[in-house]
Coordinates of C-alpha atoms in Angstrom, one line a residue:
M1 CA 0.0 0.0 0.0
R2 CA 2.9 2.4 0.8
N3 CA 4.5 1.9 -2.6
A4 CA 1.3 2.8 -4.4
S5 CA 1.0 5.9 -2.3
G6 CA 4.6 6.9 -3.0
H7 CA 4.1 6.2 -6.7
S8 CA 1.0 8.4 -6.8
R9 CA 2.9 11.3 -5.1
R10 CA 5.8 11.0 -7.6
R11 CA 3.4 11.0 -10.5
L12 CA 1.6 14.0 -9.1
L13 CA 4.8 15.9 -8.6
G14 CA 6.0 14.9 -12.1
M15 CA 2.8 16.3 -13.6
G16 CA 3.2 19.5 -11.6
A17 CA 6.7 20.0 -12.9
G18 CA 5.5 19.5 -16.4
M19 CA 2.8 22.1 -15.9
T20 CA 5.2 24.8 -14.8
P21 CA 5.6 26.5 -18.2
F22 CA 1.9 26.5 -18.7
V23 CA 1.2 28.0 -15.3
L24 CA 3.9 30.7 -15.8
T25 CA 2.4 31.5 -19.2
L26 CA -1.0 32.1 -17.6
A27 CA 0.5 34.2 -14.8
S28 CA 2.0 36.6 -17.4
R29 CA -1.4 37.2 -19.0
P30 CA -4.2 39.5 -17.6
A31 CA -6.6 37.9 -15.2
L32 CA -9.5 36.3 -17.1
G33 CA -8.2 37.7 -20.3
N34 CA -9.4 41.2 -19.4
E35 CA -7.1 43.5 -21.2
C36 CA -9.5 46.5 -21.4
T37 CA -9.3 47.6 -17.8
N38 CA -8.3 51.2 -17.0
S39 CA -5.0 50.0 -15.5
A40 CA -4.1 48.0 -18.6
L41 CA -5.0 50.8 -20.9
M42 CA -3.2 53.5 -19.0
S43 CA -0.1 51.5 -18.1
G44 CA 3.1 53.1 -19.4
N45 CA 4.6 49.7 -19.6
T46 CA 4.5 48.5 -23.2
S47 CA 5.2 44.8 -22.5
W48 CA 2.7 42.2 -23.8
G49 CA 1.1 41.8 -20.4
A50 CA 0.6 45.4 -19.6
R51 CA -0.6 48.2 -21.9
R52 CA -3.4 47.4 -24.3
D53 CA -4.6 49.0 -27.5
P54 CA -7.6 51.1 -26.7
N55 CA -8.7 50.9 -30.4
T56 CA -9.1 47.1 -30.1
C57 CA -11.1 47.5 -26.9
F58 CA -13.3 50.2 -28.5
Y59 CA -14.0 48.1 -31.6
N60 CA -14.7 45.0 -29.4
E61 CA -17.4 47.1 -27.6
L62 CA -18.6 48.7 -30.8
A63 CA -19.3 45.4 -32.6
P64 CA -22.3 44.3 -30.7
I65 CA -23.8 47.8 -30.7
T66 CA -23.4 48.0 -34.5
A67 CA -24.8 44.5 -35.0
A68 CA -27.9 45.2 -32.9
Y69 CA -28.4 48.5 -34.8
N70 CA -28.0 46.9 -38.2
A71 CA -30.5 44.1 -37.3
E72 CA -33.1 46.5 -36.1
A73 CA -32.6 48.9 -38.9
Q74 CA -32.9 46.1 -41.4
Q75 CA -36.2 45.0 -39.8
I76 CA -37.6 48.6 -39.9
M77 CA -36.5 49.1 -43.5
T78 CA -38.1 45.9 -44.6
Q79 CA -41.4 47.0 -43.0
L80 CA -41.0 50.5 -44.5
Y81 CA -40.6 49.2 -48.0
A82 CA -43.7 47.0 -47.6
A83 CA -45.7 50.0 -46.3
W84 CA -44.6 52.1 -49.3
A85 CA -45.5 49.3 -51.6
A86 CA -48.9 49.0 -50.0
G87 CA -49.4 52.7 -50.1
D88 CA -49.8 53.0 -46.3
T89 CA -48.3 56.4 -45.8
D90 CA -49.3 56.6 -42.1
L91 CA -47.3 53.4 -41.3
A92 CA -44.5 54.6 -43.6
T93 CA -44.2 57.8 -41.7
Q94 CA -44.3 56.0 -38.3
L95 CA -41.5 53.6 -39.5
Q96 CA -39.4 56.5 -40.8
T97 CA -39.7 58.1 -37.4
E98 CA -38.7 54.9 -35.7
Y99 CA -35.7 54.5 -38.0
Y100 CA -34.5 58.1 -37.4
A101 CA -34.9 57.6 -33.6
L102 CA -32.9 54.3 -33.8
T103 CA -30.2 56.0 -35.8
D104 CA -30.0 58.9 -33.3
K105 CA -29.7 56.4 -30.5
Y106 CA -26.9 54.5 -32.3
N107 CA -25.0 57.7 -33.0
A108 CA -25.3 58.7 -29.3
D109 CA -24.1 55.2 -28.2
V110 CA -21.1 55.4 -30.5
A111 CA -20.3 59.0 -29.3
A112 CA -20.5 57.9 -25.7
L113 CA -18.2 54.9 -26.4
R114 CA -15.7 57.2 -28.2
Q115 CA -15.8 59.5 -25.2
K116 CA -15.1 56.6 -22.9
Y117 CA -11.9 55.8 -24.8
A118 CA -10.9 59.4 -25.8
G119 CA -8.5 59.8 -22.9
Y120 CA -6.5 56.7 -23.4
P121 CA -3.0 57.0 -25.1
G122 CA -3.1 55.9 -28.7
F123 CA -6.8 56.0 -29.2
Y124 CA -7.9 57.2 -32.7
G125 CA -11.4 55.6 -33.0

């Protein structure tokens, strides 16, 4: 029984030694892959694990905003074309108003996101 226990410990220690490069690699990366924190963006250190590109962070946040806008705008425009084809000017006017409101909201969201990153070094978005 003791030999089996000793063998298990040696095997476990051997696996741990083999994992050292992997663990050290993880330790040099940002926690949970979060590279868009204030400290990472403002760090003067330009090593891989420190300063991040604020443009990448900006575009990562912009992508879902743009995708949602495009999907909703496409839906409104499809309904608008159908309303025009049917001669329903009241519905067409309502849909145009919705489209303009959606576009205004999208532009405001993008402006707020740009403002969020404007103070970070290297941001040009």
